[in-house]
GROMACS .gro file of C-alpha atoms in nm:
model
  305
    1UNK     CA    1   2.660  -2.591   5.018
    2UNK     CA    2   2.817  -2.936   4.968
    3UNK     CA    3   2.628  -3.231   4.819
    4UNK     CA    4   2.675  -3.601   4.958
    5UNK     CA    5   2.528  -3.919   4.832
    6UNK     CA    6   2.495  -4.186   4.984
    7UNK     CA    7   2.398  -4.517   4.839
    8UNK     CA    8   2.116  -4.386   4.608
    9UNK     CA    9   1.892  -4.604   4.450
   10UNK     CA   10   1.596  -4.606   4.234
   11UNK     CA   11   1.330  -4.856   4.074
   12UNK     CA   12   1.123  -4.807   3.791
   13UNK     CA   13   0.909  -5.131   3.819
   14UNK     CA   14   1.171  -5.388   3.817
   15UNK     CA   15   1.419  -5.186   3.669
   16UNK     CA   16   1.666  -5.017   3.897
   17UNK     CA   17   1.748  -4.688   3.733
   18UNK     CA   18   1.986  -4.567   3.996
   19UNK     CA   19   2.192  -4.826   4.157
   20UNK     CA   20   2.292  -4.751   4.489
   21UNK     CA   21   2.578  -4.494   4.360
   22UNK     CA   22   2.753  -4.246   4.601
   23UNK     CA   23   2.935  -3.911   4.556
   24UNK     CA   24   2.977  -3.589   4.677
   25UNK     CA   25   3.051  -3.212   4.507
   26UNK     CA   26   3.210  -2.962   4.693
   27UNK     CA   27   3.113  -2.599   4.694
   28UNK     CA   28   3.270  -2.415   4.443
   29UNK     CA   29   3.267  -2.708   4.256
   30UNK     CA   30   3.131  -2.761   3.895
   31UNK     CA   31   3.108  -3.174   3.848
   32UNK     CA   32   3.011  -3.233   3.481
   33UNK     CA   33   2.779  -3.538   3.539
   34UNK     CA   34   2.832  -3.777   3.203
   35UNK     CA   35   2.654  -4.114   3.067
   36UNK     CA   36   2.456  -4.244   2.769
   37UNK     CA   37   2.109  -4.222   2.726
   38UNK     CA   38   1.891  -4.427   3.018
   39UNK     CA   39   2.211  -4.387   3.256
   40UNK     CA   40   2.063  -4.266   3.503
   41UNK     CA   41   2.182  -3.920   3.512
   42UNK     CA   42   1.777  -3.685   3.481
   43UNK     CA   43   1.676  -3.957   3.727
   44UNK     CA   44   1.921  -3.853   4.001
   45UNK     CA   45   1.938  -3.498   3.921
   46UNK     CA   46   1.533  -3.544   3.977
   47UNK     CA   47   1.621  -3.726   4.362
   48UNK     CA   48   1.887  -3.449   4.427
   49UNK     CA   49   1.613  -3.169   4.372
   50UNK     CA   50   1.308  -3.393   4.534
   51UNK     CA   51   1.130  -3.420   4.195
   52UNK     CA   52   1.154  -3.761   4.285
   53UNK     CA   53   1.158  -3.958   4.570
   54UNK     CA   54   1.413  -4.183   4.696
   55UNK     CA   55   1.387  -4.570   4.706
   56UNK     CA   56   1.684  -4.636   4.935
   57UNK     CA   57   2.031  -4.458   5.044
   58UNK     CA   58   1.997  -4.068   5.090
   59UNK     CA   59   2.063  -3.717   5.014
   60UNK     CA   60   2.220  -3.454   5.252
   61UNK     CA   61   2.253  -3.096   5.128
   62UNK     CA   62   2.454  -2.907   5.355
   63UNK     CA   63   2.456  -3.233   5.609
   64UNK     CA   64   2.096  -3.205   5.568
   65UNK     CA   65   1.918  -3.496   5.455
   66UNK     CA   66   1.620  -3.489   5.203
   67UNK     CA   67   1.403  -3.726   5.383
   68UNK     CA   68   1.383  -3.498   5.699
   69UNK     CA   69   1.330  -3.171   5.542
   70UNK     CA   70   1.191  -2.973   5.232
   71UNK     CA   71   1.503  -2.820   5.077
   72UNK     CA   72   1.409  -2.755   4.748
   73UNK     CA   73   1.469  -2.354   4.832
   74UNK     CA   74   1.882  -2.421   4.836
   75UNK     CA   75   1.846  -2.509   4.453
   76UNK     CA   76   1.790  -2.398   4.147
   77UNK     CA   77   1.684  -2.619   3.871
   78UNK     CA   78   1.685  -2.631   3.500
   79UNK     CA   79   1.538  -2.962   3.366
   80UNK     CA   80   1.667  -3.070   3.019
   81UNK     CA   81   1.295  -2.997   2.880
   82UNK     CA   82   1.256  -2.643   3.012
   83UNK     CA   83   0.893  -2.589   3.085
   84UNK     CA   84   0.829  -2.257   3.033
   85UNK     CA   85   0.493  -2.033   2.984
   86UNK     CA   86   0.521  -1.920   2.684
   87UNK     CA   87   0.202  -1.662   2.646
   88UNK     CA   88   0.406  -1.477   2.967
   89UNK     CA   89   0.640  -1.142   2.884
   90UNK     CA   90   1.002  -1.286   2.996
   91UNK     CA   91   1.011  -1.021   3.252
   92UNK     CA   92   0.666  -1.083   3.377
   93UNK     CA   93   0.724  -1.497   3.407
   94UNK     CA   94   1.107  -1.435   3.619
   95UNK     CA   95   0.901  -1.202   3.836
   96UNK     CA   96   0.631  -1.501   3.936
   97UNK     CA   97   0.907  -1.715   3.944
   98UNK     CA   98   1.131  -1.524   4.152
   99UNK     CA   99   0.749  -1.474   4.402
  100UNK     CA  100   0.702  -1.853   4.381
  101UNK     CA  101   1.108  -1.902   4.505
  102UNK     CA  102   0.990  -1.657   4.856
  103UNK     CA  103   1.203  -1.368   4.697
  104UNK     CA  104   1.109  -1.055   4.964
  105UNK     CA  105   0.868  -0.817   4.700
  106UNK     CA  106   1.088  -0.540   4.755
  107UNK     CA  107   1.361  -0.708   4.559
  108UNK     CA  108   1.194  -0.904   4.297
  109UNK     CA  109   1.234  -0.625   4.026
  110UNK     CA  110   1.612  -0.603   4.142
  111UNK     CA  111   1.667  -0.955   4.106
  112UNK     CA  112   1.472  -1.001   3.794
  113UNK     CA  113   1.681  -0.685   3.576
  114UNK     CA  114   1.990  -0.845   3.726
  115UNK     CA  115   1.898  -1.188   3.594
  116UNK     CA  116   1.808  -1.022   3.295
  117UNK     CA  117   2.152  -0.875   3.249
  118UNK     CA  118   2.359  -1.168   3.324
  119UNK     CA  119   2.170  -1.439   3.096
  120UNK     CA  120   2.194  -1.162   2.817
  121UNK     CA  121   1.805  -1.107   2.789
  122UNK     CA  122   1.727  -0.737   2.802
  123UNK     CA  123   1.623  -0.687   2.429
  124UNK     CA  124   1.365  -0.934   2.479
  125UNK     CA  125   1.253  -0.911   2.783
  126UNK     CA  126   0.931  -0.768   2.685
  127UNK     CA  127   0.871  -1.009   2.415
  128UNK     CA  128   0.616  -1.300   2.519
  129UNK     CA  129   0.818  -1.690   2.595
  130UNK     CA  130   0.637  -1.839   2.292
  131UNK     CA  131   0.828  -1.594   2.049
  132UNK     CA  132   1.135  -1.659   2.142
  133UNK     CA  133   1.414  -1.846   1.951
  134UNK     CA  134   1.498  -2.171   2.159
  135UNK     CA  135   1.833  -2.052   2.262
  136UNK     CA  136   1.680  -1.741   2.444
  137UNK     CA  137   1.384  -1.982   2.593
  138UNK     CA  138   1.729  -2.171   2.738
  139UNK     CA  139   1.840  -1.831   2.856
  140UNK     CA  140   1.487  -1.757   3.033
  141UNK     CA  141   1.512  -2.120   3.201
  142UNK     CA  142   1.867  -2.037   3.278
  143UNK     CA  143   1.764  -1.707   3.468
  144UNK     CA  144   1.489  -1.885   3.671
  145UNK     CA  145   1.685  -2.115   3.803
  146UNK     CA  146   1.916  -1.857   3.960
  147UNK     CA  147   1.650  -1.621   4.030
  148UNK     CA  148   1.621  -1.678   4.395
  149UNK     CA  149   2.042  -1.711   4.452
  150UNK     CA  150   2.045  -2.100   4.510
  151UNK     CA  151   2.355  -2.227   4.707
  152UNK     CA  152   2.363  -2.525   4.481
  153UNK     CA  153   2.206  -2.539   4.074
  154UNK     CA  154   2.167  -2.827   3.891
  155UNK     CA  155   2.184  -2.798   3.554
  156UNK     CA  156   2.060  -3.054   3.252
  157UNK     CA  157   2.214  -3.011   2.949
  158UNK     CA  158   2.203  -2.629   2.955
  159UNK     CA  159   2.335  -2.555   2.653
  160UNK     CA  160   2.094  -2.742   2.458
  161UNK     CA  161   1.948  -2.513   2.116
  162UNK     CA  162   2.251  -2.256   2.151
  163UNK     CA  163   2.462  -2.112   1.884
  164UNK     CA  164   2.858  -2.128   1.947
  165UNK     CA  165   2.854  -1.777   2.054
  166UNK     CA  166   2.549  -1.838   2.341
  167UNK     CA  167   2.767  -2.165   2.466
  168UNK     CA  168   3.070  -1.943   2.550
  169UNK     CA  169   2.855  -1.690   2.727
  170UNK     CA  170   2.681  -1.927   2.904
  171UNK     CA  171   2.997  -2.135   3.022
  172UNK     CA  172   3.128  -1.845   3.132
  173UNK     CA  173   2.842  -1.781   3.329
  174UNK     CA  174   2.820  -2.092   3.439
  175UNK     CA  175   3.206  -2.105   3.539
  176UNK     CA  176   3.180  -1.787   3.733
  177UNK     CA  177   2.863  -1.910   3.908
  178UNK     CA  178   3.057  -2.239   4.035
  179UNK     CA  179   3.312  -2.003   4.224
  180UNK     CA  180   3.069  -1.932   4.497
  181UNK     CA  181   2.760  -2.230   4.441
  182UNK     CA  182   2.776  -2.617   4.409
  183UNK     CA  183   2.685  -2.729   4.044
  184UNK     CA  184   2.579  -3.026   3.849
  185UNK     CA  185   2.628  -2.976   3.504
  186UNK     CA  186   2.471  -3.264   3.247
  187UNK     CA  187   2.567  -3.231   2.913
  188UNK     CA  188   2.626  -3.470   2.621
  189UNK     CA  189   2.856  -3.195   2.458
  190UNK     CA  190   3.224  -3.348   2.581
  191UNK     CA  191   3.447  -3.053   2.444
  192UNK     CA  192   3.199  -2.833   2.672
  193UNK     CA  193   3.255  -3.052   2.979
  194UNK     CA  194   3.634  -3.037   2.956
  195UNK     CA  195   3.618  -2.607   2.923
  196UNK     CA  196   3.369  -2.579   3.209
  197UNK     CA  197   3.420  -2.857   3.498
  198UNK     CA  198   3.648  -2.924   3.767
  199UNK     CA  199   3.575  -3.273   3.793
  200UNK     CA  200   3.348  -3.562   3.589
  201UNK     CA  201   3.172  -3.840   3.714
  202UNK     CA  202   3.042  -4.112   3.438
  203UNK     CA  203   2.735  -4.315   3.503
  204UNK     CA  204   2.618  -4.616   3.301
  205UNK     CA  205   2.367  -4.892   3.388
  206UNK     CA  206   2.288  -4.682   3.681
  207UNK     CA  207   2.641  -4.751   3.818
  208UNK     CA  208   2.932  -4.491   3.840
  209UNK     CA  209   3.186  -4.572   3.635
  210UNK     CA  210   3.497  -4.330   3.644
  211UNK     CA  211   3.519  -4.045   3.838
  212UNK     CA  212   3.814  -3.745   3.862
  213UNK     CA  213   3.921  -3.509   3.664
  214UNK     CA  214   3.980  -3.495   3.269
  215UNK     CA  215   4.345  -3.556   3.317
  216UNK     CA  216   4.289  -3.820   3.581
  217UNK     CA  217   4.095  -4.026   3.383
  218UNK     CA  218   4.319  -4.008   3.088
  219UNK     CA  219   4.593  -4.132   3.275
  220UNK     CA  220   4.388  -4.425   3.412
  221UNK     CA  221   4.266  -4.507   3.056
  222UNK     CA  222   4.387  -4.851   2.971
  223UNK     CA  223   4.555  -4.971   2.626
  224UNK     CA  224   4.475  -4.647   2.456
  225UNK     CA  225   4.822  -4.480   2.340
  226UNK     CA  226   4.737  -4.361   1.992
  227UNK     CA  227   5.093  -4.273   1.775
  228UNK     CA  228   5.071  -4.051   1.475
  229UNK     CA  229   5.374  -4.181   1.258
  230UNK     CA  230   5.479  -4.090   0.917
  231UNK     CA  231   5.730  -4.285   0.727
  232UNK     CA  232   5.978  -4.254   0.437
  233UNK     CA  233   6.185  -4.528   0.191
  234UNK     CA  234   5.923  -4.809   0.269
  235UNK     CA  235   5.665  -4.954   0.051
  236UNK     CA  236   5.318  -4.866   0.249
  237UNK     CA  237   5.243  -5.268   0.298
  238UNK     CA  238   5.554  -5.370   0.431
  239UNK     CA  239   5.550  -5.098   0.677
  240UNK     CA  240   5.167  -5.183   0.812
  241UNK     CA  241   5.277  -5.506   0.827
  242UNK     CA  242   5.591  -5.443   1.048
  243UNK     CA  243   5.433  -5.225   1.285
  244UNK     CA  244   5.096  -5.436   1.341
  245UNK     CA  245   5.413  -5.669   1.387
  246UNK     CA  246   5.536  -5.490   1.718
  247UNK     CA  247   5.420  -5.694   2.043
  248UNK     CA  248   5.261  -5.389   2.208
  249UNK     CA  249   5.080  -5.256   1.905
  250UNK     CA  250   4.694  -5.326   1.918
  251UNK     CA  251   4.622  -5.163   1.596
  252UNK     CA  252   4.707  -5.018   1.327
  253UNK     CA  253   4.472  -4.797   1.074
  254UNK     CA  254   4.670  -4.623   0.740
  255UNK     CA  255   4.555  -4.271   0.746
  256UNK     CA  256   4.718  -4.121   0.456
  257UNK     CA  257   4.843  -4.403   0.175
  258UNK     CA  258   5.034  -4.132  -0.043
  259UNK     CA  259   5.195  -4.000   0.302
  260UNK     CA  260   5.303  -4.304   0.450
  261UNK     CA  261   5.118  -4.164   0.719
  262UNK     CA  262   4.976  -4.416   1.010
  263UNK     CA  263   4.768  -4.421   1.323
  264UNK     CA  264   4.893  -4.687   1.584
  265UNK     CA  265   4.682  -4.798   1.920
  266UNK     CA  266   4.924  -4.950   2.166
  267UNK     CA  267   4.849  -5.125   2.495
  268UNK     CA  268   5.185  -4.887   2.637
  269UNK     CA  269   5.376  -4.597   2.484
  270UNK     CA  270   5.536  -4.763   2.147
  271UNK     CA  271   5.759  -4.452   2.032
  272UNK     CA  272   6.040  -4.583   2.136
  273UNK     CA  273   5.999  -4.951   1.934
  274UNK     CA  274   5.861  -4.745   1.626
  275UNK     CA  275   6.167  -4.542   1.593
  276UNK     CA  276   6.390  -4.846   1.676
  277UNK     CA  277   6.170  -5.046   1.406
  278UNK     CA  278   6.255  -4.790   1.191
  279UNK     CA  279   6.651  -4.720   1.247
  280UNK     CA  280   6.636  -5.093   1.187
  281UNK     CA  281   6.488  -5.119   0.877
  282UNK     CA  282   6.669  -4.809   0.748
  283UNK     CA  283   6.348  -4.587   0.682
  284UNK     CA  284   6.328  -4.240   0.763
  285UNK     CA  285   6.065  -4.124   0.972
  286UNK     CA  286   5.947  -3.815   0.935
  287UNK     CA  287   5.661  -3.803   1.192
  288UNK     CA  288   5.636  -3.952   1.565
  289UNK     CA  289   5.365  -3.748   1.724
  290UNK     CA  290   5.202  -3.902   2.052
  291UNK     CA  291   4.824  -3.811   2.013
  292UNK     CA  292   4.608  -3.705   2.380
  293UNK     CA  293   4.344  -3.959   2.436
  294UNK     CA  294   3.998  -3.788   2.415
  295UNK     CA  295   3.755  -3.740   2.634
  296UNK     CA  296   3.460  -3.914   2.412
  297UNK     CA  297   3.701  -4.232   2.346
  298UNK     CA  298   3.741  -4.277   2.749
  299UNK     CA  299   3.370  -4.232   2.771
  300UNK     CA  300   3.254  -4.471   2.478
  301UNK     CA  301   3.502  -4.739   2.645
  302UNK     CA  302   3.337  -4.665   2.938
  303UNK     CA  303   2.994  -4.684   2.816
  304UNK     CA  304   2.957  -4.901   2.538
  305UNK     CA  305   2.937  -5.266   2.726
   0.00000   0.00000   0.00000
């Protein structure tokens, strides 16, 4: 079931929280949905699932808008504070919620074992909520929010309270899941976003501020080349001062004195005047190494004005 947005918008007082941003996710699609703290990001997620009501634009869910219709039933929801009961047996509180989410009572036990299986809970599922360890509390909200086979999930920071081993199960569960539904995946974990989603759209101030995938927004990433150089037969201040020296170079940061070893930020690919710099010069360089612009430098450009 697709997702489309359509100039969504959303006041807190004066403040507008969400300002009239529009998208749309595909099914089969897993957008990881990115931005600082006060973005903007739990209060759409909270519009999209009708936790929250919308000030202006709208919401349409299969070409179905929000406004006209309760359609809460297409989606399952994990909020990033998972409210959870915890004086209920695990298998006891997916069975309510799987009653609550108009599963047919003939196949609430089969859908709450199977939930059990797949989120990796069958050794506890006997065990009351409250004495769990927070990662398997994320793994009970992680089963109730499939247990009624949503078309779309939305997920908010999911991962949250997980050891290393729990994240990989979990993104795989989550990447197998986004073959057949539509997910939002909010996360704050970058390296997780890049191994799970298709596509990422970054929010800030409300607004929308990139949107593609990892590789796309690399390539749009402005005056951020970063060159790993090492060189040889040059005293280390005389070569920092011929390479801040090139036009293009932006910056340039000594990362290993003994080495000769240095880290240069170039508005456009500088390899070529590096080596010439050095040919000139007659220094041997030992190390040209291009380095791949991450993922949390694009967002903290992105985010930090």
């Amino acid at each position: 079931m697709d997702i489309q947005i359509e100039g969504l918008t959303k006041f807190y007082g004066p403040q507008k929280a969400v300002d009239s941003i529009s998208f749309s996710v595909k099914t089969g699609e897993i957008l990881g949905f990115l931005g600082p703290n006060g973005a903007g990001k739990t209060t759409t997620m909270k519009m999209i699932t009708q936790y929250l009501s919308l000030d202006e634009g709208d919401i349409r869910l299969g070409g179905q808008s929000v406004k006209d219709q309760n359609l809460k039933r297409f989606i399952g929801y994990l909020p990033e504070h998972n409210p959870l009961y915890h004086e209920m047996p695990v298998y006891d509180y997916l069975a309510y919620c799987a009653a609550l989410q108009d599963v047919p009572k003939d196949k609430i036990n089969e859908r709450v074992r199977q939930m059990i299986k797949v989120c990796g809970l069958n050794i506890e599922k006997h065990k009351n909520i409250g004495e769990l360890s927070k990662g398997f509390r994320q793994r009970v909200g992680l089963a109730q929010a499939m247990i009624h086979d949503p078309e779309i999930l939305i997920l908010d920071e999911p991962t949250t309270g997980l050891d290393p081993n729990q994240i990989v199960e979990i993104r795989d569960l989550i990447r197998h899941l986004g073959k057949e539904k539509t997910v939002i995946l909010s996360t704050h974990i970058l390296p997780e976003v890049e191994a799970t989603c298709d596509r990422i759209l970054i929010i800030n101030r409300g607004k929308i501020v990139a949107d593609g995938t990892a590789n796309t927004l690399r390539s749009q990433a402005q005056g951020n080349y970063i060159t790993r150089t090492r060189i040889k037969g040059a005293p280390v201040d005389t070569a920092f001062q011929a390479l801040q020296g090139l036009s293009m170079v932006r910056k340039v940061n000594l990362e290993d004195k003994s080495q000769g070893r240095f880290l240069i930020e170039s508005a456009q690919d500088a390899n070529e005047a590096i080596f010439d710099l050095c040919v000139k010069q007659g220094w041997t360089m030992l190390e040209l190494t291009p380095l791949e612009t991450k993922l949390e430098d694009i967002f903290r450009d992105l985010t930090m004005n």
